[in-house]
mmCIF file of C-alpha atoms in Angstrom:
data_model
loop_
_atom_site.group_PDB
_atom_site.id
_atom_site.type_symbol
_atom_site.label_atom_id
_atom_site.label_comp_id
_atom_site.label_asym_id
_atom_site.label_seq_id
_atom_site.Cartn_x
_atom_site.Cartn_y
_atom_site.Cartn_z
ATOM 1 C CA SER I 1 65.266 102.460 151.476
ATOM 2 C CA TYR I 2 61.571 102.369 152.306
ATOM 3 C CA TYR I 3 61.636 106.128 152.793
ATOM 4 C CA GLY I 4 62.943 106.717 149.275
ATOM 5 C CA PHE I 5 60.649 104.130 147.716
ATOM 6 C CA LEU I 6 57.501 105.329 149.452
ATOM 7 C CA GLY I 7 58.466 108.952 148.797
ATOM 8 C CA LYS I 8 57.831 108.326 145.099
ATOM 9 C CA TYR I 9 54.183 107.632 145.890
ATOM 10 C CA LYS I 10 53.468 110.504 148.274
ATOM 11 C CA GLY I 11 49.754 111.233 148.265
ATOM 12 C CA ASN I 12 48.967 107.863 146.666
ATOM 13 C CA ILE I 13 49.490 105.431 149.527
ATOM 14 C CA TYR I 14 46.516 103.458 150.792
ATOM 15 C CA GLY I 15 46.313 100.581 153.225
ATOM 16 C CA VAL I 16 44.701 99.056 156.251
ATOM 17 C CA THR I 17 46.299 97.949 159.485
ATOM 18 C CA GLY I 18 45.082 97.190 162.951
ATOM 19 C CA THR I 19 48.188 98.528 164.659
ATOM 20 C CA LEU I 20 49.241 102.031 163.696
ATOM 21 C CA GLY I 21 51.102 102.486 166.940
ATOM 22 C CA ASP I 22 51.008 105.410 169.320
ATOM 23 C CA LYS I 23 50.762 109.154 168.571
ATOM 24 C CA PRO I 24 54.470 109.605 167.635
ATOM 25 C CA ASN I 25 54.281 106.713 165.137
ATOM 26 C CA GLN I 26 51.120 108.113 163.640
ATOM 27 C CA GLY I 27 52.659 111.596 163.466
ATOM 28 C CA TYR I 28 55.633 110.152 161.591
ATOM 29 C CA LEU I 29 53.358 108.488 159.027
ATOM 30 C CA LYS I 30 51.434 111.712 158.494
ATOM 31 C CA GLU I 31 54.472 113.970 158.250
ATOM 32 C CA VAL I 32 56.879 111.822 156.250
ATOM 33 C CA HIS I 33 54.480 109.972 153.973
ATOM 34 C CA GLY I 34 51.704 112.561 153.700
ATOM 35 C CA VAL I 35 48.943 110.110 154.583
ATOM 36 C CA GLU I 36 45.691 110.640 156.406
ATOM 37 C CA LEU I 37 44.807 108.201 159.153
ATOM 38 C CA MET I 38 41.372 107.105 160.216
ATOM 39 C CA LYS I 39 40.259 104.822 163.017
ATOM 40 C CA VAL I 40 37.774 102.182 161.910
ATOM 41 C CA PRO I 41 35.955 100.320 164.681
ATOM 42 C CA THR I 42 36.662 96.618 164.908
ATOM 43 C CA PHE I 43 34.075 94.216 163.543
ATOM 44 C CA ILE I 44 34.273 91.981 166.606
ATOM 45 C CA GLU I 45 34.683 93.535 170.031
ATOM 46 C CA LYS I 46 37.880 92.448 171.772
ATOM 47 C CA ASP I 47 37.323 90.043 174.627
ATOM 48 C CA LEU I 48 40.399 90.031 176.817
ATOM 49 C CA ILE I 49 41.602 90.537 180.358
ATOM 50 C CA LYS I 50 44.835 92.460 180.925
ATOM 51 C CA TYR I 51 46.801 91.432 184.007
ATOM 52 C CA GLU I 52 49.301 93.513 185.939
ATOM 53 C CA ALA I 53 52.901 93.168 184.811
ATOM 54 C CA VAL I 54 55.139 90.892 186.866
ATOM 55 C CA ILE I 55 58.663 92.156 187.548
ATOM 56 C CA VAL I 56 61.344 89.643 188.514
ATOM 57 C CA GLY I 57 64.970 89.968 189.610
ATOM 58 C CA ASN I 58 66.799 87.846 187.055
ATOM 59 C CA GLU I 59 66.500 85.546 184.047
ATOM 60 C CA TYR I 60 65.980 82.392 186.136
ATOM 61 C CA GLU I 61 63.058 83.951 188.016
ATOM 62 C CA TRP I 62 61.670 85.194 184.685
ATOM 63 C CA ILE I 63 61.683 81.704 183.174
ATOM 64 C CA ASP I 64 60.229 80.242 186.400
ATOM 65 C CA GLU I 65 57.385 82.781 186.309
ATOM 66 C CA ILE I 66 56.562 81.940 182.698
ATOM 67 C CA VAL I 67 56.640 78.173 183.337
ATOM 68 C CA ASP I 68 54.460 78.558 186.463
ATOM 69 C CA THR I 69 51.943 80.725 184.597
ATOM 70 C CA VAL I 70 51.777 78.242 181.717
ATOM 71 C CA LYS I 71 51.121 75.392 184.164
ATOM 72 C CA ARG I 72 48.412 77.363 185.966
ATOM 73 C CA GLU I 73 46.586 78.396 182.782
ATOM 74 C CA ALA I 74 46.837 74.935 181.227
ATOM 75 C CA GLN I 75 45.145 73.461 184.308
ATOM 76 C CA GLY I 76 42.161 75.604 183.356
ATOM 77 C CA LYS I 77 41.996 73.697 180.060
ATOM 78 C CA ARG I 78 43.347 76.524 177.931
ATOM 79 C CA ALA I 79 46.158 76.816 175.386
ATOM 80 C CA VAL I 80 48.951 79.313 175.988
ATOM 81 C CA LEU I 81 50.913 81.560 173.632
ATOM 82 C CA VAL I 82 54.148 83.029 175.034
ATOM 83 C CA ILE I 83 55.469 85.979 173.001
ATOM 84 C CA ILE I 84 59.086 86.998 173.566
ATOM 85 C CA GLU I 85 61.217 89.554 171.762
ATOM 86 C CA LYS I 86 64.642 87.910 171.412
ATOM 87 C CA LEU I 87 65.160 84.610 169.599
ATOM 88 C CA ARG I 88 67.662 83.384 172.194
ATOM 89 C CA ASP I 89 65.080 83.964 174.938
ATOM 90 C CA VAL I 90 62.438 82.131 172.884
ATOM 91 C CA GLN I 91 64.749 79.134 172.782
ATOM 92 C CA ASP I 92 65.543 79.330 176.511
ATOM 93 C CA VAL I 93 61.852 79.405 177.483
ATOM 94 C CA TYR I 94 60.990 76.674 174.969
ATOM 95 C CA PHE I 95 63.634 74.301 176.375
ATOM 96 C CA ALA I 96 62.614 75.079 179.977
ATOM 97 C CA LEU I 97 59.000 74.234 179.130
ATOM 98 C CA LYS I 98 60.018 71.050 177.283
ATOM 99 C CA GLU I 99 61.867 69.977 180.431
ATOM 100 C CA ARG I 100 59.373 71.081 183.119
ATOM 101 C CA TYR I 101 55.916 70.978 181.487
ATOM 102 C CA SER I 102 54.123 67.798 180.451
ATOM 103 C CA ARG I 103 50.410 68.587 180.125
ATOM 104 C CA GLY I 104 50.368 69.282 176.353
ATOM 105 C CA GLN I 105 52.541 69.848 173.315
ATOM 106 C CA VAL I 106 55.139 72.638 173.388
ATOM 107 C CA TYR I 107 55.957 74.292 170.059
ATOM 108 C CA MET I 108 58.553 76.903 169.113
ATOM 109 C CA TYR I 109 57.519 79.457 166.497
ATOM 110 C CA SER I 110 60.492 81.784 166.342
ATOM 111 C CA LYS I 111 61.100 82.888 162.769
ATOM 112 C CA GLY I 112 57.818 82.177 160.992
ATOM 113 C CA GLY I 113 59.633 80.182 158.323
ATOM 114 C CA GLN I 114 58.360 77.413 156.092
ATOM 115 C CA GLU I 115 59.299 74.672 158.572
ATOM 116 C CA GLU I 116 57.095 76.287 161.247
ATOM 117 C CA LEU I 117 53.919 76.669 159.169
ATOM 118 C CA GLY I 118 52.488 73.418 160.555
ATOM 119 C CA ILE I 119 52.335 74.987 164.002
ATOM 120 C CA VAL I 120 49.896 77.736 163.048
ATOM 121 C CA GLY I 121 47.952 75.521 160.652
ATOM 122 C CA ARG I 122 46.938 73.019 163.330
ATOM 123 C CA THR I 123 44.146 73.327 165.877
ATOM 124 C CA LEU I 124 45.532 73.786 169.374
ATOM 125 C CA ASP I 125 44.276 71.513 172.110
ATOM 126 C CA ALA I 126 43.873 72.376 175.782
ATOM 127 C CA GLY I 127 47.311 72.369 177.390
ATOM 128 C CA ASP I 128 49.240 73.135 174.184
ATOM 129 C CA VAL I 129 51.836 75.913 174.359
ATOM 130 C CA ILE I 130 53.464 77.961 171.607
ATOM 131 C CA VAL I 131 56.587 79.969 172.439
ATOM 132 C CA ALA I 132 56.902 82.601 169.719
ATOM 133 C CA SER I 133 58.963 85.633 168.812
ATOM 134 C CA ASN I 134 57.294 88.995 168.151
ATOM 135 C CA LEU I 135 57.980 88.531 164.465
ATOM 136 C CA ALA I 136 56.490 85.058 164.228
ATOM 137 C CA GLY I 137 53.385 86.040 166.153
ATOM 138 C CA ARG I 138 52.442 88.976 163.902
ATOM 139 C CA GLY I 139 49.293 88.562 161.860
ATOM 140 C CA THR I 140 48.886 84.975 162.953
ATOM 141 C CA ASP I 141 45.454 83.707 163.912
ATOM 142 C CA LEU I 142 45.680 80.474 165.844
ATOM 143 C CA LYS I 143 42.976 77.830 165.641
ATOM 144 C CA LEU I 144 41.550 76.669 168.957
ATOM 145 C CA ASP I 145 39.334 73.708 169.753
ATOM 146 C CA SER I 146 35.897 74.367 171.266
ATOM 147 C CA GLU I 147 37.009 73.265 174.760
ATOM 148 C CA ILE I 148 39.614 76.047 174.880
ATOM 149 C CA ILE I 149 37.103 78.652 173.756
ATOM 150 C CA LYS I 150 34.592 77.420 176.367
ATOM 151 C CA ASN I 151 37.266 77.747 179.089
ATOM 152 C CA GLY I 152 38.275 81.340 178.338
ATOM 153 C CA GLY I 153 40.174 81.155 175.061
ATOM 154 C CA LEU I 154 43.866 81.505 174.395
ATOM 155 C CA HIS I 155 46.012 82.802 177.260
ATOM 156 C CA VAL I 156 48.772 85.109 175.964
ATOM 157 C CA ILE I 157 51.898 85.870 177.959
ATOM 158 C CA VAL I 158 53.908 88.844 176.717
ATOM 159 C CA GLY I 159 57.261 87.825 178.183
ATOM 160 C CA THR I 160 59.063 91.144 177.753
ATOM 161 C CA PHE I 161 58.086 94.799 177.774
ATOM 162 C CA PRO I 162 57.686 95.739 174.108
ATOM 163 C CA ASN I 163 59.485 98.833 172.839
ATOM 164 C CA TYR I 164 56.395 99.885 170.895
ATOM 165 C CA VAL I 165 52.690 100.010 171.800
ATOM 166 C CA ARG I 166 52.010 98.487 168.387
ATOM 167 C CA VAL I 167 53.808 95.253 169.374
ATOM 168 C CA GLN I 168 51.802 95.036 172.585
ATOM 169 C CA ASP I 169 48.541 95.614 170.678
ATOM 170 C CA GLN I 170 49.439 92.818 168.262
ATOM 171 C CA ALA I 171 49.991 90.475 171.198
ATOM 172 C CA TYR I 172 46.614 91.387 172.678
ATOM 173 C CA GLY I 173 45.063 90.672 169.298
ATOM 174 C CA ARG I 174 46.278 87.086 169.443
ATOM 175 C CA ALA I 175 44.034 86.530 172.466
ATOM 176 C CA ALA I 176 41.119 88.821 171.738
ATOM 177 C CA ARG I 177 40.130 87.362 168.363
ATOM 178 C CA GLN I 178 40.077 83.774 169.524
ATOM 179 C CA SER I 179 37.306 83.572 172.085
#
């Protein structure tokens, strides 16, 4: 286990991350692994707008809301990243967009495997959409063309309420580093 493995190195663990999580997660790291934590200011100030959460009644309304938001943001000549927790839901939203959205390319980035590397390696054009799982979206910096940056950058939709603040912060990072 990680606990047993890391326990061998207590007092000698060093690392850097942008998402340590909330106070309970940080307390766990301090208590169990005997590490000290320090907050280092970001090099580039985050540039993002957080919108109010939208609550819907069922899965059909949820998919409709995502598709409508993608269409609206793509009209503003932006690219859109949709981050969803469950792989099945990633597929459902991807197929709904493939059927009902025609402004740009729609990509699915669900597992972060070798076959999906071309998605993150390419420069996104205005209107392009990536539907990704939490796992696939972690630590991924997407390349945007200058038109997207001029029009407000990448629009990120977090399609489900994350269980951890850390996951939400990672999603915000996808948008904030791009503009």
